[in-house]
Coordinates of C-alpha atoms and ligand atoms in Angstrom, one line a residue:
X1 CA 24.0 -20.0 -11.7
X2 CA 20.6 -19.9 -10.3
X3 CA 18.2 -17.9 -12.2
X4 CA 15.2 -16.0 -11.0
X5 CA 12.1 -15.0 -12.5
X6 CA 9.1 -12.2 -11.2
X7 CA 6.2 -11.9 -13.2
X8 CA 4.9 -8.7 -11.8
X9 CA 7.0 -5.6 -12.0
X10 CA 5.3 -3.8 -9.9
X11 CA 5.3 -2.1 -6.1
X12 CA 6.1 -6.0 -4.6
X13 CA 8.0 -7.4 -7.9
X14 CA 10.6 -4.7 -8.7
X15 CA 11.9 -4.0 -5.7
X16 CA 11.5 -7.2 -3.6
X17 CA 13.2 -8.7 -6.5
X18 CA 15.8 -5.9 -6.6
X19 CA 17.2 -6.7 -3.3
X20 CA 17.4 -10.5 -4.2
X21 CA 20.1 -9.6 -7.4
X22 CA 21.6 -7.2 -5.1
X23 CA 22.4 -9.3 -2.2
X24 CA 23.0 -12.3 -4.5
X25 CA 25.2 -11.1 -7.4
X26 CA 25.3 -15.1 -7.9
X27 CA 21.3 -15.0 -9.1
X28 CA 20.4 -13.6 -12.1
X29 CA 17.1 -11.9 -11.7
X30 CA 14.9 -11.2 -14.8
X31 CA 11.5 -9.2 -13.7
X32 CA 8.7 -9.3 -16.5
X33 CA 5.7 -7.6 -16.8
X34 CA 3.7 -7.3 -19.8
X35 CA 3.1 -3.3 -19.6
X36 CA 6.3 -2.5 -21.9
X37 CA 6.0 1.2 -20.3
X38 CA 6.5 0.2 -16.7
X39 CA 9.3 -2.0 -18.3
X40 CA 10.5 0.9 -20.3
X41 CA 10.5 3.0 -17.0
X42 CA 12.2 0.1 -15.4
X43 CA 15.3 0.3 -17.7
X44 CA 15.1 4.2 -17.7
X45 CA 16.6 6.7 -15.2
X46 CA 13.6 7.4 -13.4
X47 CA 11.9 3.8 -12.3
X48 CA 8.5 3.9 -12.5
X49 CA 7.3 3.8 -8.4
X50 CA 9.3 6.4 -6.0
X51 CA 11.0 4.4 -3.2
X52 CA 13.5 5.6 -0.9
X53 CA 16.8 3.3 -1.6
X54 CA 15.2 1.9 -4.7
X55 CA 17.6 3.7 -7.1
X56 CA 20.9 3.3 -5.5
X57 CA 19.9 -1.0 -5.7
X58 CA 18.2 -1.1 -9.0
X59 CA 21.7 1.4 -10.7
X60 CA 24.0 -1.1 -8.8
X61 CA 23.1 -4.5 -10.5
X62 CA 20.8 -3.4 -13.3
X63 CA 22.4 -4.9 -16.5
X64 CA 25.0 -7.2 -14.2
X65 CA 22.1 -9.8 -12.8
X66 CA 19.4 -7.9 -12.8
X67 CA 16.9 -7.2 -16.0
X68 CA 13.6 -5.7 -16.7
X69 CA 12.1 -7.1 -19.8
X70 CA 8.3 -8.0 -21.5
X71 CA 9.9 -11.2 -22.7
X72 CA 8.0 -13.1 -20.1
X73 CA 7.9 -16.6 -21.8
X74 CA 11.9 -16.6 -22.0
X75 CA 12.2 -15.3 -18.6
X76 CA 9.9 -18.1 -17.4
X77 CA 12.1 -20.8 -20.0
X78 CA 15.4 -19.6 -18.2
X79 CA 13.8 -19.7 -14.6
X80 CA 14.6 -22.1 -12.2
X81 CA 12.5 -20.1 -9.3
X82 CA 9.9 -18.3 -10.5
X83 CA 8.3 -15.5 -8.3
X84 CA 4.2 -14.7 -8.9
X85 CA 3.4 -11.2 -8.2
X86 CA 1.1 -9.7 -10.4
X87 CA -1.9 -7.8 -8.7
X88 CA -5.0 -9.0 -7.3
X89 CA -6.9 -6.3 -7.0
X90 CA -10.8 -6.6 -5.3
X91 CA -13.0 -7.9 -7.9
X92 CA -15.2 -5.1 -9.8
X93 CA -18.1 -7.2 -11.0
X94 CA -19.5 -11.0 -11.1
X95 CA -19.5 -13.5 -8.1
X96 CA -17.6 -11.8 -5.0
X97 CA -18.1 -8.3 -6.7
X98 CA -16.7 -5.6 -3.7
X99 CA -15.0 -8.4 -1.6
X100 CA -13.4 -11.2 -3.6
X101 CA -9.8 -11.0 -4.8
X102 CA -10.1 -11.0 -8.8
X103 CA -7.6 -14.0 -9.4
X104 CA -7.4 -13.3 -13.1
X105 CA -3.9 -12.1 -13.4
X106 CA -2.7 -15.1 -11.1
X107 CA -4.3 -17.7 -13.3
X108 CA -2.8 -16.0 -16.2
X109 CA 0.5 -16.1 -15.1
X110 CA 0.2 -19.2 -14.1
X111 CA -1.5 -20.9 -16.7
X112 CA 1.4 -19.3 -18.8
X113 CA 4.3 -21.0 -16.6
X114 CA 2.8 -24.0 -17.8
X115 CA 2.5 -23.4 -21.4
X116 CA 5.9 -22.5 -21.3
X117 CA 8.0 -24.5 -19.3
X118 CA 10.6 -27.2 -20.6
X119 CA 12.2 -27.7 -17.5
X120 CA 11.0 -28.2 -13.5
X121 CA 10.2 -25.5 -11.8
X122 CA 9.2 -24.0 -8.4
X123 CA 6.6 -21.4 -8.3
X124 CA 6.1 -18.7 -5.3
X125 CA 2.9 -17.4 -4.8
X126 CA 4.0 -14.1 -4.1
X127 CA 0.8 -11.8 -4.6
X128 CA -1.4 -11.6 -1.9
X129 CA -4.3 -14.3 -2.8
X130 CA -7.0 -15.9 -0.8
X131 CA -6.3 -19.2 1.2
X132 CA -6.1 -22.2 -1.4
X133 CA -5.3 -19.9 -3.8
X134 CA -2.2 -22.5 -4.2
X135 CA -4.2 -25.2 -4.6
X136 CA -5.7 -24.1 -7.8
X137 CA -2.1 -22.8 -9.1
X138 CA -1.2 -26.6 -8.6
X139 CA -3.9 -27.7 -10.4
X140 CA -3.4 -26.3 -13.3
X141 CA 0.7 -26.6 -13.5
X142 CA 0.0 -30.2 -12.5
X143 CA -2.2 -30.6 -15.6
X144 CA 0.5 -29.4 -17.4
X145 CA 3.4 -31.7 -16.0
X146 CA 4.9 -34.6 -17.3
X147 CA 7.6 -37.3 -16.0
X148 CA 10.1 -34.9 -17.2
X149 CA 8.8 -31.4 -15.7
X150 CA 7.7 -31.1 -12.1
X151 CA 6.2 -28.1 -10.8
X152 CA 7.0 -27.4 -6.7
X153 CA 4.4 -24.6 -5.1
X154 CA 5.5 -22.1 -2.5
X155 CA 3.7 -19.5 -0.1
X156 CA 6.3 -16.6 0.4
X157 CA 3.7 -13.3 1.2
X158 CA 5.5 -10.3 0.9
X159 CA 5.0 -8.0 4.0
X160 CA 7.2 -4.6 2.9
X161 CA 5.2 -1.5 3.8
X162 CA 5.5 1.3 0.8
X163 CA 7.7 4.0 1.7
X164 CA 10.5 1.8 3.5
X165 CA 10.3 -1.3 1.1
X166 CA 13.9 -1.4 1.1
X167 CA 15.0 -1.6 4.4
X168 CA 12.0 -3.8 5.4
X169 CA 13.2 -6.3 2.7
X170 CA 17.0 -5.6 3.3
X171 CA 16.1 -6.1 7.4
X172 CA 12.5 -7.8 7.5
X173 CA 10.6 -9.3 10.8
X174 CA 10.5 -12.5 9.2
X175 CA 10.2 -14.0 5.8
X176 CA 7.6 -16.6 5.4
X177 CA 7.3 -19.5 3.5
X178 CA 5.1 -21.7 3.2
X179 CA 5.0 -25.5 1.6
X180 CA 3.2 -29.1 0.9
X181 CA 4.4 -31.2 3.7
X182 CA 5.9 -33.5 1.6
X183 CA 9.2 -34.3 0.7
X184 CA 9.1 -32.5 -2.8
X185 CA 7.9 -29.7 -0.9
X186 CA 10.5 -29.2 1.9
X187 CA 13.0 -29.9 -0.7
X188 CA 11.5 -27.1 -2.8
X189 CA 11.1 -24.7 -0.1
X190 CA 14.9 -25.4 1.4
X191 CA 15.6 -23.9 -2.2
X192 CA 14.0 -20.8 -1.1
X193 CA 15.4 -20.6 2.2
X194 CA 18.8 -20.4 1.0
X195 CA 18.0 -17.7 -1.2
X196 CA 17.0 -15.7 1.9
X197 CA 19.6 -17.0 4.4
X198 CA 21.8 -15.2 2.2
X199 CA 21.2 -11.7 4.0
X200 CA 18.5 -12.5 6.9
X201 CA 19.4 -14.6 9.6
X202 CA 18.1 -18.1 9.9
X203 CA 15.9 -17.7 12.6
X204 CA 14.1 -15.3 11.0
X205 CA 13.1 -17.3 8.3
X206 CA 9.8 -19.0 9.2
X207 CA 8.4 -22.1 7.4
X208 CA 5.1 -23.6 7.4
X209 CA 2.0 -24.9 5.7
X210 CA 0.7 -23.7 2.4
X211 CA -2.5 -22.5 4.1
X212 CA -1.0 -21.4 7.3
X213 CA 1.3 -19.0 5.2
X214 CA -1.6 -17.8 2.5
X215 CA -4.1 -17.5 5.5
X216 CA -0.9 -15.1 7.6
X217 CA -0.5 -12.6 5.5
X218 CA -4.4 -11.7 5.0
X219 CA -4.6 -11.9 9.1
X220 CA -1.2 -9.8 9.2
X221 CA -2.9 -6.7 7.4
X222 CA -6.2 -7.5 8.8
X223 CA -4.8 -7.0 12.6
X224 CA -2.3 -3.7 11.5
X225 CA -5.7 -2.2 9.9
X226 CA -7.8 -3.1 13.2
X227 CA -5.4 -1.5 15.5
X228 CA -5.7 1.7 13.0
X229 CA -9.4 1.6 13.2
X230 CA -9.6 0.6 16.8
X231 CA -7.2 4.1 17.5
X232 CA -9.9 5.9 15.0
X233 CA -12.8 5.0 17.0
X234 CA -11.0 5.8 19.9
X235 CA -10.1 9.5 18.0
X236 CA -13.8 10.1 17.8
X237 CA -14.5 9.7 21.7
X238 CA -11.4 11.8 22.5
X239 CA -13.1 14.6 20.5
X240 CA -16.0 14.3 21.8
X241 CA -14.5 14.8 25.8
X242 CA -11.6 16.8 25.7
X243 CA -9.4 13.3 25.6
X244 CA -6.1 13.4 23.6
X245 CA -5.7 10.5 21.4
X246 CA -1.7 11.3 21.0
X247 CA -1.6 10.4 24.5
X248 CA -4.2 7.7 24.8
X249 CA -2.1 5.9 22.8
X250 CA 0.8 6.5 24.2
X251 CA -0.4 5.9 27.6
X252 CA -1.9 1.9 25.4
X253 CA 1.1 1.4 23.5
X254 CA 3.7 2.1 26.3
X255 CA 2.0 -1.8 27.5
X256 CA 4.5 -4.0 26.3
X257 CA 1.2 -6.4 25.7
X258 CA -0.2 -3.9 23.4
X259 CA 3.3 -1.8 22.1
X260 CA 3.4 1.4 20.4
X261 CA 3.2 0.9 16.6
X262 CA 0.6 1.1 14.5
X263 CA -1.4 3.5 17.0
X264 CA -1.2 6.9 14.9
X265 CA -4.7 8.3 14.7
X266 CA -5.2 9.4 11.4
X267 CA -7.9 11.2 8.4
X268 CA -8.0 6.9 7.5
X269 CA -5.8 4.3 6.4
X270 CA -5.2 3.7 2.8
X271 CA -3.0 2.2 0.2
X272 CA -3.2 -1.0 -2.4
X273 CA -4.0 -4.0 0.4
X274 CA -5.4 -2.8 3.5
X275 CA -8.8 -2.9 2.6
X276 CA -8.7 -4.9 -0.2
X277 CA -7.0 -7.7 2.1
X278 CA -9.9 -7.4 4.6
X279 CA -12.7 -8.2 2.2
X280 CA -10.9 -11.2 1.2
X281 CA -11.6 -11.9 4.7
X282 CA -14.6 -11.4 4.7
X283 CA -15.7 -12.9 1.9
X284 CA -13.6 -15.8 2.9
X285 CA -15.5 -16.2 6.2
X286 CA -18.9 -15.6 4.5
X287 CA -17.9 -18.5 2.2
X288 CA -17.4 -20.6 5.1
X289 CA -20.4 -20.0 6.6
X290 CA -18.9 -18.1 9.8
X291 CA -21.1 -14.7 9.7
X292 CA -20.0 -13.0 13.1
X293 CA -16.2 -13.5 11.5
X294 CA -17.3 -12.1 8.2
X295 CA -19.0 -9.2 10.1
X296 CA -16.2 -8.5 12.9
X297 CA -13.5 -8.2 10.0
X298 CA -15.9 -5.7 7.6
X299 CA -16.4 -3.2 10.7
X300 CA -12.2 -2.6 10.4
X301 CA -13.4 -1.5 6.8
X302 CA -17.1 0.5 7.7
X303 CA -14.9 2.3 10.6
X304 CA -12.3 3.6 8.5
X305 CA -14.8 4.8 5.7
X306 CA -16.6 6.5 9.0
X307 CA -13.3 8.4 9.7
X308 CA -13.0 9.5 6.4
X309 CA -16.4 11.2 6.4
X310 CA -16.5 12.1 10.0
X311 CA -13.1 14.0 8.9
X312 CA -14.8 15.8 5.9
X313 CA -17.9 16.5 7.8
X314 CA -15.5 18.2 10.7
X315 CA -13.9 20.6 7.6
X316 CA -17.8 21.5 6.1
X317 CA -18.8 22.0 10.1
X318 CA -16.2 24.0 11.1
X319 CA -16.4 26.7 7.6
X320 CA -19.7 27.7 9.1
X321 CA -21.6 24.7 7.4
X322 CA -20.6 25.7 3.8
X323 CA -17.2 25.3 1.9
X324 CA -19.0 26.7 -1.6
X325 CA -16.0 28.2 -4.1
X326 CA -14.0 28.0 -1.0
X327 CA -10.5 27.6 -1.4
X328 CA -9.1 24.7 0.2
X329 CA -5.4 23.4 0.2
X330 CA -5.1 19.9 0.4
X331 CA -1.1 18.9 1.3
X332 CA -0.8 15.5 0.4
X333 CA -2.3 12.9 -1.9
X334 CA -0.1 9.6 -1.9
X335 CA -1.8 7.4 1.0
X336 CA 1.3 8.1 3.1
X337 CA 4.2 9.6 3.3
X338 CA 7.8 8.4 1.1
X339 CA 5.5 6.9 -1.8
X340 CA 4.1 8.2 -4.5
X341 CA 1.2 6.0 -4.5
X342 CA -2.3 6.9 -3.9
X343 CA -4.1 3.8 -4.5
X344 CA -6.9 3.8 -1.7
X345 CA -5.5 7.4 -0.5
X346 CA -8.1 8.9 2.4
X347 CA -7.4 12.0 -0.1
X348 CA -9.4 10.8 -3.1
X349 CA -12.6 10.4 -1.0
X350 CA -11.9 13.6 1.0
X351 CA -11.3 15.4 -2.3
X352 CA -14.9 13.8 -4.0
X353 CA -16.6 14.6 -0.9
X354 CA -15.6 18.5 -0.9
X355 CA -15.9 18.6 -4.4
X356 CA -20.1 17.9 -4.1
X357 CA -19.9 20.5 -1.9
X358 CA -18.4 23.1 -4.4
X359 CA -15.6 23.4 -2.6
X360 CA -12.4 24.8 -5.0
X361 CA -9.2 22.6 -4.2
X362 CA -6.0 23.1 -4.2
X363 CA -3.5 20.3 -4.0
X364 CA 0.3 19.7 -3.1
X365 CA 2.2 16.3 -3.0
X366 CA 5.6 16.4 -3.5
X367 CA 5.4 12.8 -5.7
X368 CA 2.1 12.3 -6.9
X369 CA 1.5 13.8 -10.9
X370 CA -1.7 16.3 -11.6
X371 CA -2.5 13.2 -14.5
X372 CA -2.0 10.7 -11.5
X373 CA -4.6 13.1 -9.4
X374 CA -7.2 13.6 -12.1
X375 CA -6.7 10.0 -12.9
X376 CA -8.1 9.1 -9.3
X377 CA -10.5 12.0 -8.9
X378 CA -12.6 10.2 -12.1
X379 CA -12.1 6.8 -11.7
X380 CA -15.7 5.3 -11.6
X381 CA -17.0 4.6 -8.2
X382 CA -15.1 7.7 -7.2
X383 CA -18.2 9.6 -7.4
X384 CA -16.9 12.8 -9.4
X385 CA -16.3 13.6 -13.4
X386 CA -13.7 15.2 -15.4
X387 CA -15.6 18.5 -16.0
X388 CA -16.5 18.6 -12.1
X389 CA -12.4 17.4 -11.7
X390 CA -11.3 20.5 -13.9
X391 CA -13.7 22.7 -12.3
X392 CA -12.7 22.1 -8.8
X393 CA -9.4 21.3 -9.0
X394 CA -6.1 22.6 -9.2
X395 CA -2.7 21.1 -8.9
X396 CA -0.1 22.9 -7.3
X397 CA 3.5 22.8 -8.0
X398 CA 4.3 23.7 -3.6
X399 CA 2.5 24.1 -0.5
X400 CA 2.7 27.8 -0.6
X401 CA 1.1 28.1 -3.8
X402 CA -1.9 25.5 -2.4
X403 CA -2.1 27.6 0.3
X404 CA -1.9 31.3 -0.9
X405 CA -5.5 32.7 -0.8
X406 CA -7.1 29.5 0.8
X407 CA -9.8 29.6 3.7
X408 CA -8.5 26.6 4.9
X409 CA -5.3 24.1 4.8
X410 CA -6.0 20.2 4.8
X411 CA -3.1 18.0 5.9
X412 CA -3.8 14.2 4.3
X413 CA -0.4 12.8 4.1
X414 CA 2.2 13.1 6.9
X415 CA 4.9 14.0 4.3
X416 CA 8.4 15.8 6.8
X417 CA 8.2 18.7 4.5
X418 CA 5.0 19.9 5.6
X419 CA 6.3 19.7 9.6
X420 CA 6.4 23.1 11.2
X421 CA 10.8 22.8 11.4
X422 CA 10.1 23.0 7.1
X423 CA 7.4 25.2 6.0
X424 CA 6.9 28.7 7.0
X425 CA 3.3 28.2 8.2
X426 CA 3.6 32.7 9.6
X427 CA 3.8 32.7 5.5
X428 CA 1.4 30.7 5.0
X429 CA -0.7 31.9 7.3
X430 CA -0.1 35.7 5.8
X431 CA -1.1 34.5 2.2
X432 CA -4.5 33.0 3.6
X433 CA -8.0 34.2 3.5
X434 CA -8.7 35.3 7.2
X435 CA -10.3 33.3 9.7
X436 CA -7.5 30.9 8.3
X437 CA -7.9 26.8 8.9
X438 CA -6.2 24.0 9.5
X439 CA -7.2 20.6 9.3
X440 CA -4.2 18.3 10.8
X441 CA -5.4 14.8 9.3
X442 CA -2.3 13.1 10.6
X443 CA -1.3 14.8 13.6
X444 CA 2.2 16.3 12.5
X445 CA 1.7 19.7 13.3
X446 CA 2.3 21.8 17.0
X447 CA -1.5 23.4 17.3
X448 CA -0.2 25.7 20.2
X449 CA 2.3 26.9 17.9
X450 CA 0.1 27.1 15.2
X451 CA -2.6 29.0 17.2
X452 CA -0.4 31.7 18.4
X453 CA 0.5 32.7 14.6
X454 CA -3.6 33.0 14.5
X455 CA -5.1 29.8 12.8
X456 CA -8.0 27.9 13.9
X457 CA -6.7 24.6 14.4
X458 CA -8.7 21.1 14.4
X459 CA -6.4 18.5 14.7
X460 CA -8.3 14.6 14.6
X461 CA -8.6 13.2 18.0
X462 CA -8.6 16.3 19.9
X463 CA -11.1 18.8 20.5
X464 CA -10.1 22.5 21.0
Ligands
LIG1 N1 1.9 -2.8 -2.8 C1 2.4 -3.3 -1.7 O1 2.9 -2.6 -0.9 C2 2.2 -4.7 -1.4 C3 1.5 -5.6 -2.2 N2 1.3 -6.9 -1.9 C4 0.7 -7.8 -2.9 O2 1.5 -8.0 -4.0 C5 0.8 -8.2 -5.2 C6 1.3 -7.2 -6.2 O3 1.0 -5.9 -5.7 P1 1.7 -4.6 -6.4 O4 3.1 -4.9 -6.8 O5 1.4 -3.5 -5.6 O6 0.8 -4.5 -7.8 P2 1.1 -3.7 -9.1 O7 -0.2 -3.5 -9.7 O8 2.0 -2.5 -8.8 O9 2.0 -4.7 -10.0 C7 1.5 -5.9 -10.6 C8 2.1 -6.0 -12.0 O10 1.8 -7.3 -12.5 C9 1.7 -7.1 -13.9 N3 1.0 -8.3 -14.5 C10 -0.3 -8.7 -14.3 N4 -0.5 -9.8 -14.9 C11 0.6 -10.2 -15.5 C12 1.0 -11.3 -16.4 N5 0.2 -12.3 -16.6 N6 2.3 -11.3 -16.8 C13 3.2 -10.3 -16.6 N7 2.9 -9.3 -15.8 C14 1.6 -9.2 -15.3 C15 0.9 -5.8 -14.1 O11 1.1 -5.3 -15.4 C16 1.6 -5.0 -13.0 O12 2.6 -4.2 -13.5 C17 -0.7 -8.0 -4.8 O13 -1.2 -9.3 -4.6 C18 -0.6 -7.2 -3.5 O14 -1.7 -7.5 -2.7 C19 1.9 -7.4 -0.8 C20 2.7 -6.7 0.0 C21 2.9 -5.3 -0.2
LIG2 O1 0.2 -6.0 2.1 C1 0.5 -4.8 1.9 O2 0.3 -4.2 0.9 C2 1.3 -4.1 3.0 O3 0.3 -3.3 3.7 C3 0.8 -2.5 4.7 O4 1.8 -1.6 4.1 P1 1.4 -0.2 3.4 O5 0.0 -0.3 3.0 O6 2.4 0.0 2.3 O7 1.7 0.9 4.4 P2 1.4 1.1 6.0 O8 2.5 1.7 6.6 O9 0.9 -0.2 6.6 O10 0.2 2.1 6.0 C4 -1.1 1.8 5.5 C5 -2.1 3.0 5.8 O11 -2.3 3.0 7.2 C6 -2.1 4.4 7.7 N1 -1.6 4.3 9.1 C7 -0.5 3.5 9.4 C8 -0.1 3.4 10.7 C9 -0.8 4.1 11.7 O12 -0.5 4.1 12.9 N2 -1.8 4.9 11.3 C10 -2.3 5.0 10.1 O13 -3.2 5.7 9.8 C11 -1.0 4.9 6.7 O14 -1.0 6.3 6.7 C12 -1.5 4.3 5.4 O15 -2.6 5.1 4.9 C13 1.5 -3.3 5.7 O16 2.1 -2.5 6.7 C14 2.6 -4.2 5.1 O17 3.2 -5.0 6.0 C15 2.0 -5.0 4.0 O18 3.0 -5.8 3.3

């Protein structure tokens, strides 16, 4: 029996690793992380992140060949394929501060597969790292071989989106793998691509080069992200003229050159990797001397961080310059709809910004916790502190209650329950302060509709 082992049980690890033990009941999978509370949460009835489909996979093979556990050193004994996927989150401090993937928790892991190890092994770089990052995971497992132990390394980036992680792994694109062009290496990766062939179709696994593969899944999120800002720069102008950007992009996206997804205008793009895989980018590029790259890839970044603020200055414009101990409901706080993850979230900044303006604010997501909330709100950097946080903010337990007495209703996350077919906005509307406002951040909402019920409506990338 083959058995697997992910270091990492987190958004990527758990549920990428799910879906191997569940299409392969012939794999054991043990996922390890060293937090015993996401472990414990793991093993519990409620799993630790909210994923639609995660349950019905994790219930089905949990305790058959599937196990959560903090025994990470037996998990990586037992392992014959060992999956890396711990985070790598932008460095905070030191050389690369702002840009540079912190590689810590990589050369952790790592250095711990070789401590550890009694048998061969093939590693998969996993996590989303920097190109060569594989290179230096050889280094150090080579340092650690012997005639008896040999160490293969793989590239196999994950590319799920949050929200449908399970049908993107269940039905993905592609799968990528990357390898040393050697015979160790193809032999190693050939491993791999039976694992995957079991449930994707051949041609759909891709192989290549370590650095092709490392350097693919940075330019994969870099070029989603671009077409994100390039639609927000485009929302701006359309506000500016009386253009629609709903259509604009159909009218773009409807060219079979340029195709339709990844064109929704919205308050900004957030999440874990977006950003945080552009400035690895860009630091990359500045590290190789290439400037106008480093600078082409940050102005993805400074745009979206200008549609955030351009979005906040809109709300502050439009309440007559001043949004002082006004009431505003905020509906939605994970960075996008189906997750409860708010890592990133256009909401956090939003939230700080109207919070220096004195603003009170009320806010409803359906899967994101008032800890998780307050948690964000004074995380340094963020710009705000607890006794500003408690002040300012309240939690709601539904979008009625946000909105009940508010001058003005924010929408941040494009959750279906806020659509107009599932919320009673002539209730809402009743139970707010009078002009009452709406602020569509994601472009869900029917404005004619809304205006005949008697809001003022500012939608992003259209103008009244
Ligand atoms: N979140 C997402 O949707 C995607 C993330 N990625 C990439 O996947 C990687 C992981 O991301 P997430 O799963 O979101 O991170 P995460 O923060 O949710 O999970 C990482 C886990 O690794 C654990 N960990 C760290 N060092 C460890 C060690 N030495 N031993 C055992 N456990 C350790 C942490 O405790 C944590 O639970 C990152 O590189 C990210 O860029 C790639 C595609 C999608
Ligand atoms: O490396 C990663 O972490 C992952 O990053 C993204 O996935 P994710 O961040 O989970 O979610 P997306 O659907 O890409 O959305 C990211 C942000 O962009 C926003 N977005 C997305 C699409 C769009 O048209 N407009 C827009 O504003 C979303 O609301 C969200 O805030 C990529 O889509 C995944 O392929 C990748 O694996």
């Amino acid at each position: 029996m083959v058995n697997i082992c992910c270091i990492g049980a987190g958004y990527v690890g758990g549920p990428s690793c799910a879906v191997i033990a569940y299409q392969c009941h012939d794999i054991n999978v043990t996922i390890v992380d060293l937090n015993q509370a996401r472990i414990d949460a793991w093993n519990s009835d409620h799993l630790p992140i909210y994923e639609p489909g995660l349950d019905e996979i994790v219930f089905a093979r949990r305790g058959k060949n599937l196990f959560f556990s903090t025994n990470v050193d037996q998990a990586i004994i037992d392992a014959d394929l060992i999956f890396v996927s711990v985070n790598t989150p932008t460095k905070k401090t030191g050389m690369g501060a702002g840009m540079a993937a912190d590689l810590a928790y990589i050369e952790t892991a790592t250095r711990r597969i070789a401590q550890v190890s009694t048998t061969s092994k093939i590693v998969i770089e996993k996590s989303t790292v920097p190109c060569r990052t594989a290179q230096s995971m050889r280094t150090i497992l080579e340092a650690n071989s012997s005639k008896d132990i040999r160490f293969d390394i793989l590239s196999n980036p994950e590319f799920l989106a949050e929200g449908t992680a399970i049908s993107d792994l269940t039905n993905p694109d592609r799968v990528l793998i990357g390898c040393l062009q050697t015979p160790e290496g193809f032999a190693a990766q050939q491993k791999l691509v039976d694992v995957y062939t079991r449930w994707i179709p051949k041609e759909r696994v891709i192989t290549m080069n370590l650095w092709s593969s490392e350097l693919s899944k940075l330019a994969a999120n870099a070029l989603l992200a671009q077409r994100i800002s390039s639609i927000n720069a485009l929302s701006a102008i359309c506000e500016a003229t009386g253009a629609d950007v709903d259509e604009v992009a159909y009218a773009c996206g409807t060219d079979s050159r340029i195709g339709p997804k990844f064109l929704k205008a919205s308050v900004g793009f957030g999440g874990s990797c977006f950003q945080k895989d552009i400035l690895n980018l860009v630091y990359l590029s500045e590290q190789l001397f290439l400037p106008e790259v480093a600078a082409y890839w940050k102005s993805v970044v400074t745009m979206n961080e200008y549609q955030k603020m351009r979005f906040t200055h809109r709300i502050v414009r439009t309440l007559f310059n001043t949004v002082t101990n006004k009431r505003i409901a905020m509906l939605g706080f994970a960075f996008k709809k189906d997750t409860g993850d708010t890592r990133e979230s256009a909401a956090i900044t939003l939230c700080s910004y109207l919070i220096q303006e004195h603003a009170r604010i009320a806010i409803y997501d359906p899967k994101v916790s008032a800890k998780q909330i307050k948690m964000d709100l004074t995380e340094p950097g963020v710009g705000t502190n607890e006794a500003e946080v408690d002040k300012h903010v309240q939690v709601c337990q539904s979008a009625y209650e946000a909105c009940a007495g508010a001058d003005a209703l924010v929408i941040c996350t494009e959750w279906d329950e806020f659509k107009m077919q599932q919320l009673d906005y002539q209730k809402i509307y009743d139970s707010m302060q009078k002009p009452a406002f709406i602020f569509d951040g994601r472009l869900i909402l029917d404005a004619p509709k809304l205006r005949e019920i008697g809001f003022k409506v500012e939608t992003i990338g259209k103008s009244i």
